[in-house]
C-alpha cells in the first residue's frame, strides 16, 4: 500500500521552472542579438541606478551579488519584435527587489 502511494507521488508532475519562476530570473529568455549592448545603454542612461528606489550599481552588486536588471516596460512577448521591445524608451533599470515588485 505504501509502495503504491510512492509510485503515485513519483508520477506527479514537478513544478515547472518556466512557469513558476519570474521571466527575468529565467535564463531561457531571448531578447535579441543586440540585448547586451542595449542593456548597457539603458543602465548608463539611468546613471547606473535603479529608477524606482535609487540603489546604485555598486550597492546592488554588494547586496545581491549581481548586476542591475533591465526591465521591459511592455514585455517582448506582447510586442512580438525584439527590435521594438529593446528600444530605450521601453527599458528601465531596476534593482532585483524592484524588478520582483513590478513583474
mmCIF file of N, CA and C in Angstrom:
data_model
loop_
_atom_site.group_PDB
_atom_site.id
_atom_site.type_symbol
_atom_site.label_atom_id
_atom_site.label_comp_id
_atom_site.label_asym_id
_atom_site.label_seq_id
_atom_site.Cartn_x
_atom_site.Cartn_y
_atom_site.Cartn_z
ATOM 1 N N UNK A 1 0.828 -1.191 0.000
ATOM 2 C CA UNK A 1 0.000 0.000 0.000
ATOM 3 C C UNK A 1 0.872 1.254 0.000
ATOM 4 N N UNK A 2 1.865 1.313 0.878
ATOM 5 C CA UNK A 2 2.774 2.454 0.902
ATOM 6 C C UNK A 2 3.519 2.550 -0.423
ATOM 7 N N UNK A 3 3.932 1.406 -0.938
ATOM 8 C CA UNK A 3 4.643 1.368 -2.214
ATOM 9 C C UNK A 3 3.759 1.920 -3.332
ATOM 10 N N UNK A 4 2.471 1.610 -3.307
ATOM 11 C CA UNK A 4 1.531 2.110 -4.306
ATOM 12 C C UNK A 4 1.460 3.644 -4.234
ATOM 13 N N UNK A 5 1.396 4.188 -3.037
ATOM 14 C CA UNK A 5 1.347 5.647 -2.861
ATOM 15 C C UNK A 5 2.626 6.302 -3.362
ATOM 16 N N UNK A 6 3.756 5.693 -3.082
ATOM 17 C CA UNK A 6 5.027 6.264 -3.534
ATOM 18 C C UNK A 6 5.087 6.316 -5.054
ATOM 19 N N UNK A 7 4.586 5.267 -5.698
ATOM 20 C CA UNK A 7 4.574 5.273 -7.160
ATOM 21 C C UNK A 7 3.669 6.383 -7.680
ATOM 22 N N UNK A 8 2.558 6.632 -7.019
ATOM 23 C CA UNK A 8 1.645 7.703 -7.434
ATOM 24 C C UNK A 8 2.320 9.071 -7.275
ATOM 25 N N UNK A 9 3.073 9.251 -6.210
ATOM 26 C CA UNK A 9 3.784 10.509 -5.985
ATOM 27 C C UNK A 9 4.844 10.710 -7.051
ATOM 28 N N UNK A 10 5.535 9.636 -7.409
ATOM 29 C CA UNK A 10 6.559 9.722 -8.448
ATOM 30 C C UNK A 10 5.979 10.182 -9.777
ATOM 31 N N UNK A 11 4.719 9.888 -10.024
ATOM 32 C CA UNK A 11 4.099 10.257 -11.298
ATOM 33 C C UNK A 11 3.582 11.689 -11.308
ATOM 34 N N UNK A 12 3.559 12.342 -10.145
ATOM 35 C CA UNK A 12 3.098 13.727 -10.087
ATOM 36 C C UNK A 12 4.080 14.625 -10.828
ATOM 37 N N UNK A 13 3.567 15.568 -11.611
ATOM 38 C CA UNK A 13 4.487 16.465 -12.309
ATOM 39 C C UNK A 13 5.197 17.380 -11.326
ATOM 40 N N UNK A 14 6.466 17.599 -11.571
ATOM 41 C CA UNK A 14 7.206 18.517 -10.706
ATOM 42 C C UNK A 14 6.912 19.939 -11.159
ATOM 43 N N UNK A 15 7.084 20.922 -10.262
ATOM 44 C CA UNK A 15 6.834 22.305 -10.645
ATOM 45 C C UNK A 15 7.717 22.677 -11.835
ATOM 46 N N UNK A 16 7.145 23.390 -12.753
ATOM 47 C CA UNK A 16 7.879 23.785 -13.948
ATOM 48 C C UNK A 16 8.663 25.063 -13.682
ATOM 49 N N UNK A 17 9.990 25.055 -13.908
ATOM 50 C CA UNK A 17 10.773 26.258 -13.676
ATOM 51 C C UNK A 17 10.394 27.388 -14.624
ATOM 52 N N UNK A 18 9.811 27.076 -15.764
ATOM 53 C CA UNK A 18 9.443 28.134 -16.696
ATOM 54 C C UNK A 18 8.128 28.796 -16.334
ATOM 55 N N UNK A 19 7.266 28.126 -15.564
ATOM 56 C CA UNK A 19 6.006 28.754 -15.185
ATOM 57 C C UNK A 19 6.022 29.245 -13.751
ATOM 58 N N UNK A 20 6.875 28.697 -12.912
ATOM 59 C CA UNK A 20 6.907 29.081 -11.510
ATOM 60 C C UNK A 20 7.973 30.126 -11.207
ATOM 61 N N UNK A 21 8.787 30.487 -12.174
ATOM 62 C CA UNK A 21 9.870 31.436 -11.971
ATOM 63 C C UNK A 21 9.577 32.691 -12.778
ATOM 64 N N UNK A 22 9.725 33.872 -12.166
ATOM 65 C CA UNK A 22 9.501 35.104 -12.927
ATOM 66 C C UNK A 22 10.392 35.138 -14.165
ATOM 67 N N UNK A 23 9.916 35.720 -15.253
ATOM 68 C CA UNK A 23 10.672 35.710 -16.509
ATOM 69 C C UNK A 23 12.092 36.254 -16.391
ATOM 70 N N UNK A 24 12.289 37.286 -15.594
ATOM 71 C CA UNK A 24 13.619 37.881 -15.527
ATOM 72 C C UNK A 24 14.613 37.025 -14.754
ATOM 73 N N UNK A 25 14.137 36.002 -14.043
ATOM 74 C CA UNK A 25 15.045 35.110 -13.336
ATOM 75 C C UNK A 25 15.396 33.880 -14.164
ATOM 76 N N UNK A 26 14.662 33.665 -15.256
ATOM 77 C CA UNK A 26 14.937 32.532 -16.130
ATOM 78 C C UNK A 26 16.092 32.862 -17.050
ATOM 79 N N UNK A 27 16.808 31.864 -17.464
ATOM 80 C CA UNK A 27 17.924 32.052 -18.386
ATOM 81 C C UNK A 27 17.554 31.616 -19.797
ATOM 82 N N UNK A 28 16.276 31.243 -20.022
ATOM 83 C CA UNK A 28 15.892 30.774 -21.338
ATOM 84 C C UNK A 28 15.329 31.884 -22.215
ATOM 85 N N UNK A 29 15.166 33.072 -21.653
ATOM 86 C CA UNK A 29 14.621 34.180 -22.425
ATOM 87 C C UNK A 29 15.627 34.697 -23.442
ATOM 88 N N UNK A 30 15.136 35.003 -24.624
ATOM 89 C CA UNK A 30 15.993 35.548 -25.660
ATOM 90 C C UNK A 30 15.471 36.921 -26.008
ATOM 91 N N UNK A 31 16.307 37.935 -25.855
ATOM 92 C CA UNK A 31 15.894 39.311 -26.097
ATOM 93 C C UNK A 31 16.510 39.897 -27.355
ATOM 94 N N UNK A 32 17.051 39.065 -28.211
ATOM 95 C CA UNK A 32 17.602 39.532 -29.470
ATOM 96 C C UNK A 32 19.115 39.631 -29.441
ATOM 97 N N UNK A 33 19.735 39.698 -30.635
ATOM 98 C CA UNK A 33 21.191 39.707 -30.719
ATOM 99 C C UNK A 33 21.838 40.975 -30.172
ATOM 100 N N UNK A 34 21.071 42.045 -30.059
ATOM 101 C CA UNK A 34 21.634 43.311 -29.568
ATOM 102 C C UNK A 34 21.399 43.538 -28.076
ATOM 103 N N UNK A 35 20.849 42.539 -27.378
ATOM 104 C CA UNK A 35 20.447 42.733 -25.981
ATOM 105 C C UNK A 35 21.590 43.211 -25.085
ATOM 106 N N UNK A 36 22.755 42.637 -25.189
ATOM 107 C CA UNK A 36 23.868 43.021 -24.318
ATOM 108 C C UNK A 36 24.202 44.500 -24.461
ATOM 109 N N UNK A 37 24.250 44.979 -25.699
ATOM 110 C CA UNK A 37 24.583 46.383 -25.935
ATOM 111 C C UNK A 37 23.462 47.317 -25.462
ATOM 112 N N UNK A 38 22.230 46.959 -25.771
ATOM 113 C CA UNK A 38 21.089 47.788 -25.387
ATOM 114 C C UNK A 38 20.963 47.841 -23.864
ATOM 115 N N UNK A 39 21.220 46.729 -23.228
ATOM 116 C CA UNK A 39 21.160 46.652 -21.765
ATOM 117 C C UNK A 39 22.144 47.631 -21.139
ATOM 118 N N UNK A 40 23.378 47.650 -21.641
ATOM 119 C CA UNK A 40 24.405 48.567 -21.134
ATOM 120 C C UNK A 40 23.965 50.018 -21.361
ATOM 121 N N UNK A 41 23.422 50.307 -22.535
ATOM 122 C CA UNK A 41 22.951 51.666 -22.834
ATOM 123 C C UNK A 41 21.874 52.109 -21.844
ATOM 124 N N UNK A 42 20.945 51.219 -21.531
ATOM 125 C CA UNK A 42 19.869 51.560 -20.599
ATOM 126 C C UNK A 42 20.425 51.836 -19.203
ATOM 127 N N UNK A 43 21.334 51.009 -18.744
ATOM 128 C CA UNK A 43 21.924 51.211 -17.409
ATOM 129 C C UNK A 43 22.687 52.527 -17.364
ATOM 130 N N UNK A 44 23.451 52.813 -18.404
ATOM 131 C CA UNK A 44 24.203 54.075 -18.445
ATOM 132 C C UNK A 44 23.257 55.274 -18.519
ATOM 133 N N UNK A 45 22.208 55.175 -19.334
ATOM 134 C CA UNK A 45 21.221 56.255 -19.430
ATOM 135 C C UNK A 45 20.612 56.556 -18.059
ATOM 136 N N UNK A 46 20.367 55.507 -17.281
ATOM 137 C CA UNK A 46 19.749 55.664 -15.959
ATOM 138 C C UNK A 46 20.770 55.932 -14.860
ATOM 139 N N UNK A 47 21.970 56.347 -15.261
ATOM 140 C CA UNK A 47 23.052 56.730 -14.338
ATOM 141 C C UNK A 47 23.430 55.621 -13.368
ATOM 142 N N UNK A 48 23.340 54.386 -13.860
ATOM 143 C CA UNK A 48 23.735 53.200 -13.082
ATOM 144 C C UNK A 48 23.030 53.115 -11.727
ATOM 145 N N UNK A 49 21.738 53.429 -11.761
ATOM 146 C CA UNK A 49 20.905 53.371 -10.558
ATOM 147 C C UNK A 49 19.542 52.777 -10.887
ATOM 148 N N UNK A 50 18.949 52.148 -9.890
ATOM 149 C CA UNK A 50 17.577 51.676 -10.018
ATOM 150 C C UNK A 50 16.674 52.899 -10.171
ATOM 151 N N UNK A 51 15.838 52.912 -11.199
ATOM 152 C CA UNK A 51 14.969 54.059 -11.440
ATOM 153 C C UNK A 51 13.787 54.112 -10.469
ATOM 154 N N UNK A 52 13.617 53.080 -9.687
ATOM 155 C CA UNK A 52 12.492 53.035 -8.743
ATOM 156 C C UNK A 52 12.916 53.416 -7.327
ATOM 157 N N UNK A 53 14.050 52.886 -6.861
ATOM 158 C CA UNK A 53 14.464 53.148 -5.472
ATOM 159 C C UNK A 53 15.791 53.891 -5.363
ATOM 160 N N UNK A 54 16.536 53.978 -6.471
ATOM 161 C CA UNK A 54 17.791 54.722 -6.469
ATOM 162 C C UNK A 54 19.025 53.943 -6.063
ATOM 163 N N UNK A 55 18.911 52.650 -5.819
ATOM 164 C CA UNK A 55 20.063 51.834 -5.430
ATOM 165 C C UNK A 55 21.109 51.880 -6.546
ATOM 166 N N UNK A 56 22.361 52.134 -6.182
ATOM 167 C CA UNK A 56 23.418 52.236 -7.193
ATOM 168 C C UNK A 56 23.849 50.851 -7.669
ATOM 169 N N UNK A 57 24.541 50.852 -8.788
ATOM 170 C CA UNK A 57 25.033 49.602 -9.367
ATOM 171 C C UNK A 57 25.984 48.901 -8.411
ATOM 172 N N UNK A 58 26.885 49.657 -7.802
ATOM 173 C CA UNK A 58 27.851 49.071 -6.865
ATOM 174 C C UNK A 58 27.149 48.524 -5.623
ATOM 175 N N UNK A 59 26.194 49.282 -5.078
ATOM 176 C CA UNK A 59 25.434 48.798 -3.908
ATOM 177 C C UNK A 59 24.675 47.519 -4.264
ATOM 178 N N UNK A 60 24.129 47.471 -5.466
ATOM 179 C CA UNK A 60 23.382 46.296 -5.912
ATOM 180 C C UNK A 60 24.295 45.080 -5.986
ATOM 181 N N UNK A 61 25.478 45.267 -6.544
ATOM 182 C CA UNK A 61 26.428 44.151 -6.625
ATOM 183 C C UNK A 61 26.812 43.666 -5.228
ATOM 184 N N UNK A 62 26.998 44.583 -4.302
ATOM 185 C CA UNK A 62 27.365 44.202 -2.933
ATOM 186 C C UNK A 62 26.219 43.462 -2.245
ATOM 187 N N UNK A 63 24.996 43.955 -2.391
ATOM 188 C CA UNK A 63 23.847 43.358 -1.706
ATOM 189 C C UNK A 63 23.361 42.054 -2.339
ATOM 190 N N UNK A 64 23.377 42.005 -3.669
ATOM 191 C CA UNK A 64 22.755 40.864 -4.354
ATOM 192 C C UNK A 64 23.735 40.004 -5.143
ATOM 193 N N UNK A 65 24.983 40.439 -5.252
ATOM 194 C CA UNK A 65 25.979 39.650 -5.964
ATOM 195 C C UNK A 65 25.752 39.567 -7.459
ATOM 196 N N UNK A 66 25.086 40.559 -8.018
ATOM 197 C CA UNK A 66 24.798 40.573 -9.454
ATOM 198 C C UNK A 66 24.597 42.004 -9.921
ATOM 199 N N UNK A 67 24.601 42.183 -11.236
ATOM 200 C CA UNK A 67 24.416 43.496 -11.820
ATOM 201 C C UNK A 67 22.946 43.922 -11.737
ATOM 202 N N UNK A 68 22.702 45.204 -11.943
ATOM 203 C CA UNK A 68 21.338 45.710 -12.011
ATOM 204 C C UNK A 68 20.587 45.006 -13.142
ATOM 205 N N UNK A 69 19.274 44.985 -13.045
ATOM 206 C CA UNK A 69 18.426 44.384 -14.064
ATOM 207 C C UNK A 69 17.934 45.468 -15.012
ATOM 208 N N UNK A 70 17.585 45.071 -16.217
ATOM 209 C CA UNK A 70 16.938 45.979 -17.158
ATOM 210 C C UNK A 70 15.585 45.368 -17.507
ATOM 211 N N UNK A 71 14.553 46.122 -17.230
ATOM 212 C CA UNK A 71 13.164 45.660 -17.345
ATOM 213 C C UNK A 71 12.523 46.199 -18.617
ATOM 214 N N UNK A 72 11.791 45.332 -19.320
ATOM 215 C CA UNK A 72 10.981 45.765 -20.457
ATOM 216 C C UNK A 72 9.648 46.270 -19.890
ATOM 217 N N UNK A 73 9.348 47.553 -20.077
ATOM 218 C CA UNK A 73 8.090 48.117 -19.580
ATOM 219 C C UNK A 73 6.919 47.374 -20.225
ATOM 220 N N UNK A 74 6.936 47.271 -21.546
ATOM 221 C CA UNK A 74 5.990 46.415 -22.252
ATOM 222 C C UNK A 74 6.773 45.170 -22.661
ATOM 223 N N UNK A 75 6.368 44.002 -22.166
ATOM 224 C CA UNK A 75 7.146 42.784 -22.398
ATOM 225 C C UNK A 75 7.308 42.438 -23.877
ATOM 226 N N UNK A 76 8.428 41.829 -24.188
ATOM 227 C CA UNK A 76 8.722 41.361 -25.541
ATOM 228 C C UNK A 76 7.608 40.470 -26.057
ATOM 229 N N UNK A 77 7.071 39.609 -25.206
ATOM 230 C CA UNK A 77 6.018 38.682 -25.650
ATOM 231 C C UNK A 77 4.770 39.433 -26.116
ATOM 232 N N UNK A 78 4.528 40.632 -25.593
ATOM 233 C CA UNK A 78 3.378 41.427 -26.028
ATOM 234 C C UNK A 78 3.683 42.198 -27.304
ATOM 235 N N UNK A 79 4.927 42.643 -27.457
ATOM 236 C CA UNK A 79 5.316 43.410 -28.634
ATOM 237 C C UNK A 79 5.574 42.480 -29.813
ATOM 238 N N UNK A 80 6.243 41.366 -29.547
ATOM 239 C CA UNK A 80 6.483 40.372 -30.584
ATOM 240 C C UNK A 80 7.715 40.597 -31.440
ATOM 241 N N UNK A 81 8.350 41.744 -31.323
ATOM 242 C CA UNK A 81 9.528 42.054 -32.133
ATOM 243 C C UNK A 81 10.613 42.590 -31.202
ATOM 244 N N UNK A 82 11.756 41.891 -31.132
ATOM 245 C CA UNK A 82 12.790 42.295 -30.186
ATOM 246 C C UNK A 82 13.319 43.699 -30.466
ATOM 247 N N UNK A 83 13.316 44.127 -31.738
ATOM 248 C CA UNK A 83 13.841 45.466 -32.062
ATOM 249 C C UNK A 83 12.991 46.545 -31.399
ATOM 250 N N UNK A 84 11.682 46.400 -31.479
ATOM 251 C CA UNK A 84 10.806 47.395 -30.842
ATOM 252 C C UNK A 84 10.815 47.240 -29.324
ATOM 253 N N UNK A 85 10.868 46.009 -28.843
ATOM 254 C CA UNK A 85 10.882 45.771 -27.396
ATOM 255 C C UNK A 85 12.143 46.332 -26.755
ATOM 256 N N UNK A 86 13.259 46.317 -27.498
ATOM 257 C CA UNK A 86 14.538 46.768 -26.950
ATOM 258 C C UNK A 86 14.828 48.247 -27.194
ATOM 259 N N UNK A 87 13.849 49.005 -27.637
ATOM 260 C CA UNK A 87 14.047 50.447 -27.771
ATOM 261 C C UNK A 87 14.220 51.024 -26.369
ATOM 262 N N UNK A 88 15.133 51.978 -26.227
ATOM 263 C CA UNK A 88 15.450 52.518 -24.901
ATOM 264 C C UNK A 88 14.225 53.064 -24.176
ATOM 265 N N UNK A 89 13.267 53.589 -24.911
ATOM 266 C CA UNK A 89 12.047 54.126 -24.271
ATOM 267 C C UNK A 89 11.255 53.035 -23.558
ATOM 268 N N UNK A 90 11.485 51.781 -23.940
ATOM 269 C CA UNK A 90 10.758 50.656 -23.348
ATOM 270 C C UNK A 90 11.561 49.946 -22.262
ATOM 271 N N UNK A 91 12.739 50.445 -21.951
ATOM 272 C CA UNK A 91 13.611 49.791 -20.970
ATOM 273 C C UNK A 91 13.797 50.665 -19.752
ATOM 274 N N UNK A 92 13.917 50.004 -18.621
ATOM 275 C CA UNK A 92 14.055 50.695 -17.334
ATOM 276 C C UNK A 92 15.013 49.897 -16.462
ATOM 277 N N UNK A 93 15.997 50.572 -15.870
ATOM 278 C CA UNK A 93 16.948 49.912 -14.981
ATOM 279 C C UNK A 93 16.304 49.746 -13.607
ATOM 280 N N UNK A 94 16.374 48.525 -13.090
ATOM 281 C CA UNK A 94 15.791 48.220 -11.781
ATOM 282 C C UNK A 94 16.737 47.342 -10.968
ATOM 283 N N UNK A 95 16.639 47.445 -9.666
ATOM 284 C CA UNK A 95 17.362 46.525 -8.793
ATOM 285 C C UNK A 95 16.563 45.225 -8.724
ATOM 286 N N UNK A 96 17.166 44.201 -8.174
ATOM 287 C CA UNK A 96 16.499 42.904 -8.074
ATOM 288 C C UNK A 96 15.172 43.020 -7.328
ATOM 289 N N UNK A 97 15.195 43.715 -6.216
ATOM 290 C CA UNK A 97 13.985 43.834 -5.377
ATOM 291 C C UNK A 97 12.850 44.559 -6.115
ATOM 292 N N UNK A 98 13.183 45.672 -6.770
ATOM 293 C CA UNK A 98 12.151 46.425 -7.507
ATOM 294 C C UNK A 98 11.675 45.650 -8.733
ATOM 295 N N UNK A 99 12.577 44.929 -9.382
ATOM 296 C CA UNK A 99 12.164 44.131 -10.537
ATOM 297 C C UNK A 99 11.171 43.059 -10.109
ATOM 298 N N UNK A 100 11.413 42.471 -8.971
ATOM 299 C CA UNK A 100 10.481 41.478 -8.436
ATOM 300 C C UNK A 100 9.118 42.122 -8.171
ATOM 301 N N UNK A 101 9.133 43.351 -7.655
ATOM 302 C CA UNK A 101 7.877 44.035 -7.322
ATOM 303 C C UNK A 101 7.066 44.402 -8.558
ATOM 304 N N UNK A 102 7.731 44.794 -9.640
ATOM 305 C CA UNK A 102 6.972 45.225 -10.826
ATOM 306 C C UNK A 102 6.600 44.079 -11.760
ATOM 307 N N UNK A 103 7.243 42.942 -11.635
ATOM 308 C CA UNK A 103 6.936 41.804 -12.516
ATOM 309 C C UNK A 103 5.621 41.250 -12.168
#
